[in-house]
PDB file of C-alpha atoms in Angstrom:
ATOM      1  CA  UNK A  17       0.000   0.000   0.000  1.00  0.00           C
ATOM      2  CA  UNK A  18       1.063   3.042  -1.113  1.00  0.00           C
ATOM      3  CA  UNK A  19       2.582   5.493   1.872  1.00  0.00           C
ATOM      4  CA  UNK A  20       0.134   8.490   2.056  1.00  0.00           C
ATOM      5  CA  UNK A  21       1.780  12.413   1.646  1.00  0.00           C
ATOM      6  CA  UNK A  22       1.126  14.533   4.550  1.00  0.00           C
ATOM      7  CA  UNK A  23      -1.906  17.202   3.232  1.00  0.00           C
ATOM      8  CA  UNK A  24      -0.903  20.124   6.359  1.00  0.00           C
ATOM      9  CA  UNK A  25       1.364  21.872   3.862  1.00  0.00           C
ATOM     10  CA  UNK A  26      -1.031  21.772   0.751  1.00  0.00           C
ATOM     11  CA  UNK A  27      -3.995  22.665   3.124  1.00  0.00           C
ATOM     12  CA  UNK A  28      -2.171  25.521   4.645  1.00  0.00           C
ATOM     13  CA  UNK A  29      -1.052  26.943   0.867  1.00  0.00           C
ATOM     14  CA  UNK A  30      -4.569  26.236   0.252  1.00  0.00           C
ATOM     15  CA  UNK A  31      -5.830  28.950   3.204  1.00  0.00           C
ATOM     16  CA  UNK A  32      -3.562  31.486   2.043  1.00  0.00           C
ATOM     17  CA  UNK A  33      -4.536  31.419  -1.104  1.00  0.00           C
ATOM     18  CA  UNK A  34      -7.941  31.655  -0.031  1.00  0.00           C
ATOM     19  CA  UNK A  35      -7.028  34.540   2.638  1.00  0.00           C
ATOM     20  CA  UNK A  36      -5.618  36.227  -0.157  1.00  0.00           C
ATOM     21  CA  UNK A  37      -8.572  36.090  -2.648  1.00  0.00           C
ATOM     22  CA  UNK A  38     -10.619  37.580   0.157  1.00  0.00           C
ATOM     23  CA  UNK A  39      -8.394  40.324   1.123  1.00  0.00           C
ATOM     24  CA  UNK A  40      -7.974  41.345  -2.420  1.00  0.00           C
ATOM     25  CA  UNK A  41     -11.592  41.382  -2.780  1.00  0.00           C
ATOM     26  CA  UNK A  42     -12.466  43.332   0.125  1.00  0.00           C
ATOM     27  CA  UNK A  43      -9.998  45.923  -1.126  1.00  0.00           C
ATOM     28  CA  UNK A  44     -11.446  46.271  -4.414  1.00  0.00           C
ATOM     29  CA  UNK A  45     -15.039  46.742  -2.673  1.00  0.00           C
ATOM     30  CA  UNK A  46     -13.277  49.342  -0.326  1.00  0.00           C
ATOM     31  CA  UNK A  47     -11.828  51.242  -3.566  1.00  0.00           C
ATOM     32  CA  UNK A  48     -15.207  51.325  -5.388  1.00  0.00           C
ATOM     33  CA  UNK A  49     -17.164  52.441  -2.358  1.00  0.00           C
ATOM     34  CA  UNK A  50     -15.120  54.652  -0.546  1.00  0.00           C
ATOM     35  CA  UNK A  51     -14.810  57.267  -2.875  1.00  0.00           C
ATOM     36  CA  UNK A  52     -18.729  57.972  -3.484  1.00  0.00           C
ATOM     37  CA  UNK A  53     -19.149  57.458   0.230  1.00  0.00           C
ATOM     38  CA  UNK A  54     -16.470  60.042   0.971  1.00  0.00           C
ATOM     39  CA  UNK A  55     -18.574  62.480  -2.101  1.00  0.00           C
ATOM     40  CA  UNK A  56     -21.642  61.785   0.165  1.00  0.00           C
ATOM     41  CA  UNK A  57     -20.517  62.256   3.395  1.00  0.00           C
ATOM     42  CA  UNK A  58     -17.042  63.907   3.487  1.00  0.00           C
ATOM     43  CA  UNK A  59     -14.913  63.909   6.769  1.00  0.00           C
ATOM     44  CA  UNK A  60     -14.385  66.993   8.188  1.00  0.00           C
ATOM     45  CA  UNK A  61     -10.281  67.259   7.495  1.00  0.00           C
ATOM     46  CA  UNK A  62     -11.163  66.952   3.517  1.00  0.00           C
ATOM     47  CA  UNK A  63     -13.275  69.938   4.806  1.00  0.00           C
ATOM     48  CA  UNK A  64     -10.865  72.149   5.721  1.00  0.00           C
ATOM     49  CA  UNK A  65      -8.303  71.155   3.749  1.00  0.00           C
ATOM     50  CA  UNK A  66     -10.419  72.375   0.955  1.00  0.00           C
ATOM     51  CA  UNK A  67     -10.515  75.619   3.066  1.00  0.00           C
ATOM     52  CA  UNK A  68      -6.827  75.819   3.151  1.00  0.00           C
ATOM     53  CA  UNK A  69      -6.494  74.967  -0.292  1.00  0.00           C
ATOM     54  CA  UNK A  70      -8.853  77.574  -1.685  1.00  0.00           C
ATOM     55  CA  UNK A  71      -9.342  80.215   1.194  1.00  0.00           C
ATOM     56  CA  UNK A  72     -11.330  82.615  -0.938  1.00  0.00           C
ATOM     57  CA  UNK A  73     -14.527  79.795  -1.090  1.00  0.00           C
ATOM     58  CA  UNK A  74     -16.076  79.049   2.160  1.00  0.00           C
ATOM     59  CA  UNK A  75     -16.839  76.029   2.899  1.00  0.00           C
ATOM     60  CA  UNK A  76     -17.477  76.239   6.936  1.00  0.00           C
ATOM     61  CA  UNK A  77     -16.545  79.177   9.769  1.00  0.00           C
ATOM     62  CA  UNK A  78     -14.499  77.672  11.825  1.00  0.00           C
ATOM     63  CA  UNK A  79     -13.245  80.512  13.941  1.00  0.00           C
ATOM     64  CA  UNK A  80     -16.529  81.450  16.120  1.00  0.00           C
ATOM     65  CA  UNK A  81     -16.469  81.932  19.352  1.00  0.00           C
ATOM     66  CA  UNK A  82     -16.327  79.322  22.084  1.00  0.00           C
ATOM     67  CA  UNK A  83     -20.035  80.567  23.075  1.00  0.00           C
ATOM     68  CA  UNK A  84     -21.716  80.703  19.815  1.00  0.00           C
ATOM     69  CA  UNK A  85     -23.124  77.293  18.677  1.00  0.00           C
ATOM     70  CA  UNK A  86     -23.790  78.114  15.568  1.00  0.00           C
ATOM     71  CA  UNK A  87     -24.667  76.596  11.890  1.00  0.00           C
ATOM     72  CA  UNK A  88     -25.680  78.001   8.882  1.00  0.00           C
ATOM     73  CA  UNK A  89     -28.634  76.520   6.822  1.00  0.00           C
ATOM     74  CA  UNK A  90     -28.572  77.218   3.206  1.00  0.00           C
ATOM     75  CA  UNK A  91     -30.976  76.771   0.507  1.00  0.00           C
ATOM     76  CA  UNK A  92     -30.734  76.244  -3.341  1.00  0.00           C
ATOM     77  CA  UNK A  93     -33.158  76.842  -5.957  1.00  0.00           C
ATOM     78  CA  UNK A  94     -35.377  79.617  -4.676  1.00  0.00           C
ATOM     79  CA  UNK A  95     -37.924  80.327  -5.280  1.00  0.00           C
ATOM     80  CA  UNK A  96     -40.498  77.806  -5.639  1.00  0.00           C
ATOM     81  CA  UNK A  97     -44.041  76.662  -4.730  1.00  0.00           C
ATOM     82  CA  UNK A  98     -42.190  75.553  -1.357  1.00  0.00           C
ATOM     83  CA  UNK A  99     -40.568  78.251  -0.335  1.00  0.00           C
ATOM     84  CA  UNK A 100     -43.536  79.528   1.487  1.00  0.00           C
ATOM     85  CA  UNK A 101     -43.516  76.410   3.575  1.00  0.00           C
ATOM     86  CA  UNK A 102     -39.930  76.251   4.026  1.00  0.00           C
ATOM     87  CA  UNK A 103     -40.112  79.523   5.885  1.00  0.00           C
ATOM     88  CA  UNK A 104     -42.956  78.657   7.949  1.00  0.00           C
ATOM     89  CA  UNK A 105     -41.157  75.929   9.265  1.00  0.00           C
ATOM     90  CA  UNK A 106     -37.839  78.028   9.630  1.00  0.00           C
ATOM     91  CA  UNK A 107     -40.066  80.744  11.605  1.00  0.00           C
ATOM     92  CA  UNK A 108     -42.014  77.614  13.627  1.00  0.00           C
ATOM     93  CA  UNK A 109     -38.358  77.031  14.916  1.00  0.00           C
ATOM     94  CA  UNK A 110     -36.602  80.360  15.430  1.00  0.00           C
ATOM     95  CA  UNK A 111     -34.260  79.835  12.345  1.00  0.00           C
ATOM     96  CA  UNK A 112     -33.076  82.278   9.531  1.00  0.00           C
ATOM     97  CA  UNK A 113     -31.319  80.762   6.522  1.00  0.00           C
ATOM     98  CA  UNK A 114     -29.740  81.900   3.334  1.00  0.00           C
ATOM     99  CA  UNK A 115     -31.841  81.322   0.103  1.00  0.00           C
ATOM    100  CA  UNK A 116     -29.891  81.086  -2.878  1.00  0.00           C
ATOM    101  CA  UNK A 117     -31.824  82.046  -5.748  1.00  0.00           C
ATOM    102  CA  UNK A 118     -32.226  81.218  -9.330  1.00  0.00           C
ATOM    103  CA  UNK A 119     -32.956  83.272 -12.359  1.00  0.00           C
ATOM    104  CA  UNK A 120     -35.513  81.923 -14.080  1.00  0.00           C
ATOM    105  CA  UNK A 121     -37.682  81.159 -11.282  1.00  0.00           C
ATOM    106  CA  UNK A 122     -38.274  84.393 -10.203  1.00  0.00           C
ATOM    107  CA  UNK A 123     -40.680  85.652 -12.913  1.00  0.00           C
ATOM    108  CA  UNK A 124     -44.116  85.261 -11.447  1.00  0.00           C
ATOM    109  CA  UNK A 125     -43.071  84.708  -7.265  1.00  0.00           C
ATOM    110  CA  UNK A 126     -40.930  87.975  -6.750  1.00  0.00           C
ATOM    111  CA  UNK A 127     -43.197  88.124  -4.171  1.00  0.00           C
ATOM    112  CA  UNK A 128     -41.726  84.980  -2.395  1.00  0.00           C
ATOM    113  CA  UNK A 129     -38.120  86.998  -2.401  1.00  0.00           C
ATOM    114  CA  UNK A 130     -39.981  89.906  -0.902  1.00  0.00           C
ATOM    115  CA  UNK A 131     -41.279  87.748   2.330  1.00  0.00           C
ATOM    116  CA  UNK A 132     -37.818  85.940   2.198  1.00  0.00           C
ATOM    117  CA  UNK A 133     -36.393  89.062   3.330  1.00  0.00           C
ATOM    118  CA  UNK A 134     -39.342  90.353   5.531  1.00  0.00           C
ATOM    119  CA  UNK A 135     -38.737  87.184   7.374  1.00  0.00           C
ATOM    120  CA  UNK A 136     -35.084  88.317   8.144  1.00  0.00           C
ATOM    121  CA  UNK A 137     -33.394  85.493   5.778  1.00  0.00           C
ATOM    122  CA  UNK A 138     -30.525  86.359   3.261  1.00  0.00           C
ATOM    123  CA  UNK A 139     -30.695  85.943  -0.629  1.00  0.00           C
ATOM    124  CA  UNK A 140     -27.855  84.837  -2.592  1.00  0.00           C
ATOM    125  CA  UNK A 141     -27.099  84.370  -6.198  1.00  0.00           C
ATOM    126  CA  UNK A 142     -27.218  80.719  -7.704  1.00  0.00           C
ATOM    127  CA  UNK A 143     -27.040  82.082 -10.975  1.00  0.00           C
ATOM    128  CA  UNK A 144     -29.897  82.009 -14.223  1.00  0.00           C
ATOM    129  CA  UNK A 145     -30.334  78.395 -14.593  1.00  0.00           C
ATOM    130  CA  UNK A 146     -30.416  75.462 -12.619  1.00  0.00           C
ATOM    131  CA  UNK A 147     -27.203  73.932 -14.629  1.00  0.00           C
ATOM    132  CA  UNK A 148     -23.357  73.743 -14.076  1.00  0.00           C
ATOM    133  CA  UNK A 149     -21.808  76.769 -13.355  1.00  0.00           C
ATOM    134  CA  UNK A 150     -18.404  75.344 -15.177  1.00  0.00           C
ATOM    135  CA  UNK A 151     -20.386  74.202 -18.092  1.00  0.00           C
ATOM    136  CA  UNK A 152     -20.863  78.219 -18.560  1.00  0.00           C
ATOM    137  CA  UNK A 153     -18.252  80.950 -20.797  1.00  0.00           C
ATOM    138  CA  UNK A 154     -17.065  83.628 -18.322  1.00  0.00           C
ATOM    139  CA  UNK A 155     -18.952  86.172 -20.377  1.00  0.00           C
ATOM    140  CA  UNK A 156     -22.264  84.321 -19.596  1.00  0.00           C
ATOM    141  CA  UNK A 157     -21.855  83.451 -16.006  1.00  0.00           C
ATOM    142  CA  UNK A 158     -21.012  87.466 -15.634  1.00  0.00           C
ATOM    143  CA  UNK A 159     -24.321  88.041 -17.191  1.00  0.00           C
ATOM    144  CA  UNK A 160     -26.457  85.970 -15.356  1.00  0.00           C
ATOM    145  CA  UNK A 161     -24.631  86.472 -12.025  1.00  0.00           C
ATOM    146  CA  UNK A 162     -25.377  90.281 -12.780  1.00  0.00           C
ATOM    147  CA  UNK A 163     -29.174  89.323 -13.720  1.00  0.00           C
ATOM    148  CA  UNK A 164     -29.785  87.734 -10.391  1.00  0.00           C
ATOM    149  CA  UNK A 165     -28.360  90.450  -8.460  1.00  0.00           C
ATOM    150  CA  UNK A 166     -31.150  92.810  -9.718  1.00  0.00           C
ATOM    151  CA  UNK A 167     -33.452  90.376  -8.698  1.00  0.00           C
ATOM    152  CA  UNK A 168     -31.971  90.098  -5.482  1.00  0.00           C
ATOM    153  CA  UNK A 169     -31.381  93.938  -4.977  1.00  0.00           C
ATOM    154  CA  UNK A 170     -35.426  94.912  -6.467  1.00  0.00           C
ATOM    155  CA  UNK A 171     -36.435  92.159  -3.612  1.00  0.00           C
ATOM    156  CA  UNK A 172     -34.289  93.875  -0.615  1.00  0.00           C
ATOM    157  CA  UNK A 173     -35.583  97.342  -2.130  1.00  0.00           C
ATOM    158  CA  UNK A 174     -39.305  96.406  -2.094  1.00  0.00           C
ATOM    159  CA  UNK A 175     -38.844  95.306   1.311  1.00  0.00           C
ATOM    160  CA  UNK A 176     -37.623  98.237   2.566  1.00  0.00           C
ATOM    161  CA  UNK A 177     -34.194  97.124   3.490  1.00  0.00           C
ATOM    162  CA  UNK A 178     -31.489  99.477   2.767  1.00  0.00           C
ATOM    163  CA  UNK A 179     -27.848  98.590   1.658  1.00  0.00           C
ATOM    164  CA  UNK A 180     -26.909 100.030   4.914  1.00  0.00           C
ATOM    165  CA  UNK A 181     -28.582  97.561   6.758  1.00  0.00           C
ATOM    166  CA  UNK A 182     -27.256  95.011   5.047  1.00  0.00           C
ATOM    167  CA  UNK A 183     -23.976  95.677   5.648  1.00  0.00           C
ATOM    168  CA  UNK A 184     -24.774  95.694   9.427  1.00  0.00           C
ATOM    169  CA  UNK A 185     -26.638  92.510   9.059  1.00  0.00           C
ATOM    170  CA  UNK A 186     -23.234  90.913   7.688  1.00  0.00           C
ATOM    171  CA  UNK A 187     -20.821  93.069   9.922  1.00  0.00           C
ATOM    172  CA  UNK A 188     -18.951  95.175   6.795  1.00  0.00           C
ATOM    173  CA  UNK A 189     -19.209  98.673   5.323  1.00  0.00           C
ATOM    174  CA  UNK A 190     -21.152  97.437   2.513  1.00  0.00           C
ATOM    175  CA  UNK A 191     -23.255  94.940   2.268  1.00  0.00           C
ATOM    176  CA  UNK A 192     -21.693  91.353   1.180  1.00  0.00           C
ATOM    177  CA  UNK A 193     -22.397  89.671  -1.812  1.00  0.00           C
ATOM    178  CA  UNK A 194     -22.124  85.551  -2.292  1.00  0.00           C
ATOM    179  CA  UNK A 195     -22.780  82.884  -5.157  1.00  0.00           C
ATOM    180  CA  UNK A 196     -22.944  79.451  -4.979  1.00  0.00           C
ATOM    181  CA  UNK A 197     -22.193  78.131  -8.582  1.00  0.00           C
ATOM    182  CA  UNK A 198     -24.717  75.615  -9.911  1.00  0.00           C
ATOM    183  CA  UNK A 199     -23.708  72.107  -9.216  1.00  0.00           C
ATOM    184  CA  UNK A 200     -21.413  72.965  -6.689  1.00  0.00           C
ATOM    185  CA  UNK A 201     -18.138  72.712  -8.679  1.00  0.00           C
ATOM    186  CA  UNK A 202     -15.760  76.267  -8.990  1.00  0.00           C
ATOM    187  CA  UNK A 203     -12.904  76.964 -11.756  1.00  0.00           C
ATOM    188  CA  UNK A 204      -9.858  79.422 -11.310  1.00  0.00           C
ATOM    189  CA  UNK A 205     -11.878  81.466 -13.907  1.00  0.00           C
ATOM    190  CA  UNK A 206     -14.723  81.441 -12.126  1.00  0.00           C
ATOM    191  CA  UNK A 207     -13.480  82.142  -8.954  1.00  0.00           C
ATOM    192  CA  UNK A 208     -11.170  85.324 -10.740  1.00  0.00           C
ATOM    193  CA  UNK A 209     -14.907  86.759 -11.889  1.00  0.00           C
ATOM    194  CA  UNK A 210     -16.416  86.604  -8.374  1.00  0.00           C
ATOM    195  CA  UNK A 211     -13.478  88.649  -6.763  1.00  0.00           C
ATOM    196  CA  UNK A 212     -13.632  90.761  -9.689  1.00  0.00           C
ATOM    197  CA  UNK A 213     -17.543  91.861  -9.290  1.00  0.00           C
ATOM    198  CA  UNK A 214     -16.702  91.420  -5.391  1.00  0.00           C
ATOM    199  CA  UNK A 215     -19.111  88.228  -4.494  1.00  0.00           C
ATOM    200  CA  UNK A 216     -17.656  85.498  -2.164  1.00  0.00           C
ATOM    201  CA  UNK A 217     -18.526  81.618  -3.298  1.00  0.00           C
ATOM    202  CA  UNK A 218     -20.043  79.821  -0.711  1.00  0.00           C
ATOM    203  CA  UNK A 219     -20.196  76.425  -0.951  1.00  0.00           C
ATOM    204  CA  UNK A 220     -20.416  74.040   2.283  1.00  0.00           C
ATOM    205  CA  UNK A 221     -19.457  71.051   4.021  1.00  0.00           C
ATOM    206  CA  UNK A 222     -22.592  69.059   4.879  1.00  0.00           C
ATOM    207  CA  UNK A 223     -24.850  67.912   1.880  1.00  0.00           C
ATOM    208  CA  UNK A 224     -27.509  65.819   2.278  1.00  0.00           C
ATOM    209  CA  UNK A 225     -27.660  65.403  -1.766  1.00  0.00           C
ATOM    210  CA  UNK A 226     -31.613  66.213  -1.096  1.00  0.00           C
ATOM    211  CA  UNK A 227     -31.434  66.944  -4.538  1.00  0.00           C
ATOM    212  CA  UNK A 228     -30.821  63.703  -5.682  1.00  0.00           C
ATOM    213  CA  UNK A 229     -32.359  61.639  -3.185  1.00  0.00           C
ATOM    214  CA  UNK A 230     -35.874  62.610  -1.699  1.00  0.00           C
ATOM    215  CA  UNK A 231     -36.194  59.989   1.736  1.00  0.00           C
ATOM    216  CA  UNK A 232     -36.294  62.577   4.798  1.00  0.00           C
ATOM    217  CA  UNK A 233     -35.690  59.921   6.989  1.00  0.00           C
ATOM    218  CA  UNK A 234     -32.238  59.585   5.332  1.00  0.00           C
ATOM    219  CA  UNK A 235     -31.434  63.307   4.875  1.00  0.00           C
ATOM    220  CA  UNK A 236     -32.534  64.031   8.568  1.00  0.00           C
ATOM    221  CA  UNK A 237     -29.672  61.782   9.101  1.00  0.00           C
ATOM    222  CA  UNK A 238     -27.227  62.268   7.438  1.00  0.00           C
ATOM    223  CA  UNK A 239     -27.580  66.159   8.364  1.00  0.00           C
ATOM    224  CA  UNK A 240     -27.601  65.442  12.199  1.00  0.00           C
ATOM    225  CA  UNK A 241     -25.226  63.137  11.809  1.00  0.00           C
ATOM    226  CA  UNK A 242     -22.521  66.019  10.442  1.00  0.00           C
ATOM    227  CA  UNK A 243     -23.732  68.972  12.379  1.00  0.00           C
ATOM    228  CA  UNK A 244     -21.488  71.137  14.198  1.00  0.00           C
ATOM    229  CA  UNK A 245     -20.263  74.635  15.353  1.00  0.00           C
ATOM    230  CA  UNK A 246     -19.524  76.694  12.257  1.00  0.00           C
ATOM    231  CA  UNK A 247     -20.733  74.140   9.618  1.00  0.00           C
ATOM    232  CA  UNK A 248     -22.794  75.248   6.502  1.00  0.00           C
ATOM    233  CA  UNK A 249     -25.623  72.975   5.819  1.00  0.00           C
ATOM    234  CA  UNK A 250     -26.645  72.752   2.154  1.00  0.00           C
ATOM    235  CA  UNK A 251     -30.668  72.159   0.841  1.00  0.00           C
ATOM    236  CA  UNK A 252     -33.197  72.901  -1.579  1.00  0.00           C
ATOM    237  CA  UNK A 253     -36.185  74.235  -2.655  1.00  0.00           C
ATOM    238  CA  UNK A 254     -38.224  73.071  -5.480  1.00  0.00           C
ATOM    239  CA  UNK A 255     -38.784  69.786  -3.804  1.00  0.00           C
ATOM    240  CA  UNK A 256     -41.684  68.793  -1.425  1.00  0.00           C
ATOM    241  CA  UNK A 257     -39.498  66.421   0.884  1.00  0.00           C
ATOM    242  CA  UNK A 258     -37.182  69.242   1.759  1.00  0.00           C
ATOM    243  CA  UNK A 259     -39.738  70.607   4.216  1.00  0.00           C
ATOM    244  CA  UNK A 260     -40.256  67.353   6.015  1.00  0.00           C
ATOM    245  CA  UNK A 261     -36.685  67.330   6.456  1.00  0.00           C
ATOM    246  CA  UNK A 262     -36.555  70.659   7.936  1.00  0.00           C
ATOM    247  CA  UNK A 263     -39.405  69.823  10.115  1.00  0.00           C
ATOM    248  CA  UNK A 264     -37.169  67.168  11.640  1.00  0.00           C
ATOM    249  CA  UNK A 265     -33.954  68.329  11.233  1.00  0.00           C
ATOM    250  CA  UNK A 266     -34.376  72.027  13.081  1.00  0.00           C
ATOM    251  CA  UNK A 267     -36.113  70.910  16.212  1.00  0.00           C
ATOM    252  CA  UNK A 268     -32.929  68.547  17.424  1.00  0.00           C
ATOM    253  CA  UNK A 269     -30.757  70.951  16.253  1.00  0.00           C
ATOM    254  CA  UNK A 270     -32.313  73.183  19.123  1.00  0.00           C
ATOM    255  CA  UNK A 271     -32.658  70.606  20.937  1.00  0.00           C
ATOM    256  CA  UNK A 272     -28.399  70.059  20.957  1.00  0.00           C
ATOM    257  CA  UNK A 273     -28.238  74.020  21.461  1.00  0.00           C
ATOM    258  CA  UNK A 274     -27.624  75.099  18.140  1.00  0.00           C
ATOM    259  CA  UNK A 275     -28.649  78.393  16.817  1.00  0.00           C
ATOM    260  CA  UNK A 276     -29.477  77.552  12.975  1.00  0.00           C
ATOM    261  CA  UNK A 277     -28.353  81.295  10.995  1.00  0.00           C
ATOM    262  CA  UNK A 278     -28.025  82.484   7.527  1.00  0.00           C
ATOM    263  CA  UNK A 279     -24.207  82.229   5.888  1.00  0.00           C
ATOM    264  CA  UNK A 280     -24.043  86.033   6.876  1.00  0.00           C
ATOM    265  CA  UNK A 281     -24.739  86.225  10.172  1.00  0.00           C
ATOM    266  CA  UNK A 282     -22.332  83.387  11.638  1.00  0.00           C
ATOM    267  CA  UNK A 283     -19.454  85.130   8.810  1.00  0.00           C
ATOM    268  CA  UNK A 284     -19.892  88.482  10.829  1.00  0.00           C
ATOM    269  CA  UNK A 285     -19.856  86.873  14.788  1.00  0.00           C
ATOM    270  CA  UNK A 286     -16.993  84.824  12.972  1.00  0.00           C
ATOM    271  CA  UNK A 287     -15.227  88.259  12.129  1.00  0.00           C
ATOM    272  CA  UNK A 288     -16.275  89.963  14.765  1.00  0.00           C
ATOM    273  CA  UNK A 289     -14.576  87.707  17.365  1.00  0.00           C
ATOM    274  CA  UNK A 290     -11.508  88.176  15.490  1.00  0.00           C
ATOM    275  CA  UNK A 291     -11.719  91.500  15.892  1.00  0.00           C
ATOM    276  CA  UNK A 292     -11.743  91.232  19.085  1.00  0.00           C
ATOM    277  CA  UNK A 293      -9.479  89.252  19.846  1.00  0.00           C
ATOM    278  CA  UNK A 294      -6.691  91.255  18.297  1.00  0.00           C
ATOM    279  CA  UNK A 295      -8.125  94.312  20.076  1.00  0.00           C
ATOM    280  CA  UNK A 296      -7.509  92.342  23.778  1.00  0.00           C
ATOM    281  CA  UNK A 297      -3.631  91.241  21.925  1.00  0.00           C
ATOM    282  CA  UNK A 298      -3.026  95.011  21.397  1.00  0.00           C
ATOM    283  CA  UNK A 299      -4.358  95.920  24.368  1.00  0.00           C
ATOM    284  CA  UNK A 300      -2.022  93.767  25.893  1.00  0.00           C
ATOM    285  CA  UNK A 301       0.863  94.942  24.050  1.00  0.00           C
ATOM    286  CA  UNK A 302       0.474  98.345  24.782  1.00  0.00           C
ATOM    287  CA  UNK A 303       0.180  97.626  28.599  1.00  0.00           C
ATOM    288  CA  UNK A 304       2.984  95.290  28.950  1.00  0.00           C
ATOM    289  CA  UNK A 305       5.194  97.923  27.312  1.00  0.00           C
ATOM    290  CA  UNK A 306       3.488 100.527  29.409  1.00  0.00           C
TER     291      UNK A 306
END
């Protein structure tokens, strides 16, 4: 009878290999899903080092002061047959918000802009058409930009706000202009035309891609589940689960202590803290060498 091979070699070769299969598997899963879980939910150091990397777009405001809890709510696509119901829920909850509007929306509802701003929210510019801003020439983003600031500026006029007021509203001698380009997505080009007609892009750092996917349960979520001092939450209009969302989403922010702001408000505590903070280091200064 032939003498039988010992099999603990071949079996162990046999476990590797298998070990190996699964590892390599599990790393291609982790390569395809990581990077459109990272686009849905990005981690707040990919955050700021977008800040770093492009300081002139804000993403959050990081620099408020230790007693301000605050967090900016922001919302695309204004106006719409919505908007009257996103701001009863904002005033049913003691929130302001900044409504970014579009162009060709406004014919017909410039009346929505005017209670936008009776209601003590902000408008910014989201350009004339619900597309990509990148897809645009410079020439035509200029022109619609400049289209939607009439809009904005006729709403704030028949409202009886005055440019001074604005600019006290957002803590600067004159009153601040932003634009959040459509899609989300900036260019050097683009960002060279918003310094030149003196807007600031404001894009943000929590996204519950409401756009895209209309469950509140999930965009309550994911929007609690990012929420913090100085972050800029981003929603829209023009969809009927965005007010369900809200509904959800701005009692527990109250709940955690949060004070839920337009993008202007929390920029000017943000610079006025600064301010005062190199005031007291002055101060300081001066007595020390006194």
């Amino acid at each position: 009878m032939p003498r039988l091979l010992p099999r603990l070699p071949y079996t162990r070769r046999a476990r590797r290999r298998r070990m190996a299969l699964h590892l390599l598997l599990l790393l291609i899963i982790l390569l395809l899903v990581l990077p459109g879980y990272i686009i849905y939910k990005p981690p707040r150091f990919l955050i700021l080092y977008f800040s770093r990397r492009w300081p002139d777009v804000l993403f959050e405001v990081p620099n408020l002061p230790p007693s301000s809890k605050l967090i900016a709510l922001t919302i695309d696509d204004a106006p719409s047959s919505h908007t009257r119901d996103i701001l009863a829920a904002l005033a049913d909850n003691d929130a302001t918000a900044t409504f970014f509007v579009v162009g060709n929306q406004v014919a017909g509802r410039e009346d929505i802009l005017r209670e936008i701003v009776l209601a003590g929210h902000e408008l910014g510019n989201h350009g004339g058409r619900d597309e990509p801003a990148r897809s645009l020439t410079v020439s035509q983003l200029r022109e619609q930009i400049q289209t939607v600031e009439g809009y904005i500026e006729s709403a704030y006029t028949s409202a009886g706000v005055t440019a001074g007021q604005r600019a006290a509203a957002t803590g600067g001698r004159t009153a601040k202009k932003i634009f959040r380009p459509g899609s989300g997505f900036f260019s050097t080009k683009m960002r060279e035309l918003a310094k030149e007609i003196g807007y600031k892009i404001v894009l943000g750092g929590i996204y519950p891609h409401d756009a895209q996917l209309g469950y509140e349960w999930l965009n309550t979520r994911h929007v609690l589940s990012l929420a913090r001092r100085g972050g800029v939450v981003i929603c829209h209009d023009r969809r009927s689960w965005t007010v369900g969302m809200l509904r959800r989403v701005l009692p527990e922010l109250r709940r955690r202590g949060y004070k839920v702001v337009g993008v202007g408000e929390m920029v000017r505590v943000a610079e006025e803290w600064e301010r005062k903070k190199v005031e007291e280091a002055d101060a300081t200064k001066i007595g020390a060498g006194g």
